[in-house]
Amino acid sequence: MGRRLSCLPPRVAKLDVSVAALPPKEADRFYLSIEWRKLVASLIRTRGRRCERCGKTHEDDGGSVKLIGDHKVERKDGGAELDPANIELLCARAGGNGRPRADGGRGGCHAAKTAQARAQRMATVYRPGPRG
Ligand SMILES: [Zn+2]
């Protein structure tokens, strides 16, 4: 048995590398939390099932609009997690069957806002210094 174990170290080292490469799941866990889901459900109840950007209430197929609670100031930018004032209800799909909108957006207002926030963050990080 002891002799077999002496063959293991190289395999273990390879395994460690693949484990280290797994992406962190912290962000996803927040959006699955009961507190978050309850808050979004109550916001939809009080504000109405309606996209707060484009006003959409129904998908093209006639079903209720799919809404996502979105942080106006994103959590990674220091926005409050559970403050209704920092949460906007955005439509999550371009159309009932996912067709792109006229402006080319595929994921509704939520995807558009997320892409915009990401671009802004990149612009901040990579902003060139003052001229001169
Ligand atoms: Zn919308």
Short mmCIF file of C-alpha atoms and ligand atoms in Angstrom, two decimals:
data_model
loop_
_atom_site.label_atom_id
_atom_site.label_comp_id
_atom_site.label_asym_id
_atom_site.label_seq_id
_atom_site.Cartn_x
_atom_site.Cartn_y
_atom_site.Cartn_z
CA MET A 1 0.00 0.00 0.00
CA GLY A 2 2.76 2.43 0.95
CA ARG A 3 4.38 1.81 -2.41
CA ARG A 4 1.19 2.76 -4.31
CA LEU A 5 0.95 6.06 -2.47
CA SER A 6 4.40 7.02 -3.67
CA CYS A 7 2.91 7.26 -7.17
CA LEU A 8 0.31 9.85 -6.17
CA PRO A 9 2.04 13.24 -5.69
CA PRO A 10 2.18 14.25 -9.41
CA ARG A 11 -1.58 13.56 -9.82
CA VAL A 12 -2.42 15.53 -6.70
CA ALA A 13 -0.42 18.50 -7.94
CA LYS A 14 -2.38 18.52 -11.23
CA LEU A 15 -5.69 18.40 -9.36
CA ASP A 16 -4.74 21.40 -7.23
CA VAL A 17 -4.20 23.49 -10.34
CA SER A 18 -7.67 22.76 -11.72
CA VAL A 19 -9.32 23.52 -8.38
CA ALA A 20 -7.51 26.85 -8.15
CA ALA A 21 -8.82 27.76 -11.61
CA LEU A 22 -12.50 27.52 -10.59
CA PRO A 23 -14.19 30.93 -10.60
CA PRO A 24 -15.45 32.31 -7.29
CA LYS A 25 -19.20 31.89 -6.74
CA GLU A 26 -19.77 34.63 -4.16
CA ALA A 27 -21.72 36.94 -6.44
CA ASP A 28 -24.13 34.23 -7.53
CA ARG A 29 -24.89 33.17 -3.98
CA PHE A 30 -26.19 36.63 -3.08
CA TYR A 31 -28.76 36.56 -5.88
CA LEU A 32 -30.03 33.20 -4.65
CA SER A 33 -30.46 34.38 -1.06
CA ILE A 34 -33.94 34.44 0.48
CA GLU A 35 -33.50 38.09 1.54
CA TRP A 36 -32.79 39.19 -2.02
CA ARG A 37 -35.57 37.14 -3.60
CA LYS A 38 -38.12 38.31 -1.04
CA LEU A 39 -37.09 41.92 -1.57
CA VAL A 40 -37.41 41.71 -5.37
CA ALA A 41 -40.78 39.95 -5.07
CA SER A 42 -42.06 42.69 -2.76
CA LEU A 43 -40.75 45.43 -5.08
CA ILE A 44 -42.61 43.84 -8.00
CA ARG A 45 -45.75 43.73 -5.83
CA THR A 46 -45.54 47.37 -4.79
CA ARG A 47 -44.15 48.90 -7.99
CA GLY A 48 -46.00 46.65 -10.42
CA ARG A 49 -44.69 44.05 -12.84
CA ARG A 50 -43.22 46.53 -15.26
CA CYS A 51 -39.71 47.31 -16.50
CA GLU A 52 -38.64 50.57 -14.89
CA ARG A 53 -36.62 51.61 -17.94
CA CYS A 54 -38.73 50.78 -21.00
CA GLY A 55 -42.10 50.21 -19.35
CA LYS A 56 -42.52 46.71 -20.76
CA THR A 57 -45.18 44.66 -18.96
CA HIS A 58 -45.52 41.65 -21.27
CA GLU A 59 -43.30 39.57 -23.50
CA ASP A 60 -44.05 39.33 -27.21
CA ASP A 61 -45.71 35.98 -26.59
CA GLY A 62 -48.18 37.62 -24.18
CA GLY A 63 -46.67 36.24 -20.96
CA SER A 64 -45.74 38.51 -18.06
CA VAL A 65 -42.47 40.34 -18.50
CA LYS A 66 -39.48 38.64 -16.91
CA LEU A 67 -37.94 41.13 -14.48
CA ILE A 68 -34.57 41.16 -12.75
CA GLY A 69 -33.80 43.24 -9.68
CA ASP A 70 -30.74 45.27 -10.60
CA HIS A 71 -28.51 47.39 -8.40
CA LYS A 72 -28.32 50.93 -9.77
CA VAL A 73 -24.91 51.21 -8.16
CA GLU A 74 -23.56 47.70 -8.46
CA ARG A 75 -22.43 45.82 -5.38
CA LYS A 76 -18.87 45.60 -6.62
CA ASP A 77 -18.92 49.37 -6.99
CA GLY A 78 -20.04 49.76 -3.38
CA GLY A 79 -23.84 49.95 -3.92
CA ALA A 80 -26.19 48.98 -1.08
CA GLU A 81 -27.31 45.36 -1.45
CA LEU A 82 -30.79 45.41 0.04
CA ASP A 83 -31.81 49.07 -0.18
CA PRO A 84 -34.91 49.44 -2.40
CA ALA A 85 -33.65 52.88 -3.43
CA ASN A 86 -30.67 51.19 -5.09
CA ILE A 87 -32.75 48.58 -6.88
CA GLU A 88 -34.35 48.91 -10.27
CA LEU A 89 -36.64 46.32 -11.88
CA LEU A 90 -35.40 45.69 -15.41
CA CYS A 91 -36.73 43.48 -18.18
CA ALA A 92 -34.47 40.51 -18.81
CA ARG A 93 -35.42 39.47 -22.33
CA ALA A 94 -35.53 41.32 -25.61
CA GLY A 95 -38.64 39.54 -26.78
CA GLY A 96 -40.79 36.59 -25.87
CA ASN A 97 -38.50 34.34 -27.87
CA GLY A 98 -35.25 36.19 -27.25
CA ARG A 99 -35.20 38.06 -30.56
CA PRO A 100 -32.80 40.99 -30.63
CA ARG A 101 -34.35 44.43 -30.29
CA ALA A 102 -34.13 47.09 -32.97
CA ASP A 103 -31.01 48.49 -31.26
CA GLY A 104 -29.37 45.06 -31.37
CA GLY A 105 -29.76 44.32 -27.64
CA ARG A 106 -30.52 40.70 -26.89
CA GLY A 107 -31.08 40.65 -23.16
CA GLY A 108 -33.50 43.48 -22.55
CA CYS A 109 -32.77 46.48 -20.31
CA HIS A 110 -30.92 44.40 -17.73
CA ALA A 111 -28.25 43.21 -20.16
CA ALA A 112 -27.92 46.71 -21.61
CA LYS A 113 -27.45 48.24 -18.14
CA THR A 114 -24.97 45.55 -17.06
CA ALA A 115 -22.88 46.07 -20.19
CA GLN A 116 -22.98 49.83 -19.63
CA ALA A 117 -21.84 49.51 -16.00
CA ARG A 118 -19.02 47.21 -17.06
CA ALA A 119 -17.88 49.64 -19.75
CA GLN A 120 -17.96 52.48 -17.22
CA ARG A 121 -15.90 50.47 -14.75
CA MET A 122 -13.33 49.68 -17.43
CA ALA A 123 -13.22 53.33 -18.45
CA THR A 124 -12.53 54.28 -14.84
CA VAL A 125 -9.81 51.69 -14.41
CA TYR A 126 -8.07 52.48 -17.68
CA ARG A 127 -8.74 56.20 -17.84
CA PRO A 128 -5.60 57.94 -19.04
CA GLY A 129 -4.11 60.45 -16.66
CA PRO A 130 -4.53 64.22 -17.08
CA ARG A 131 -2.90 65.60 -20.19
CA GLY A 132 0.43 67.39 -19.89
ZN ZN B 1 -36.95 47.16 -20.27
#
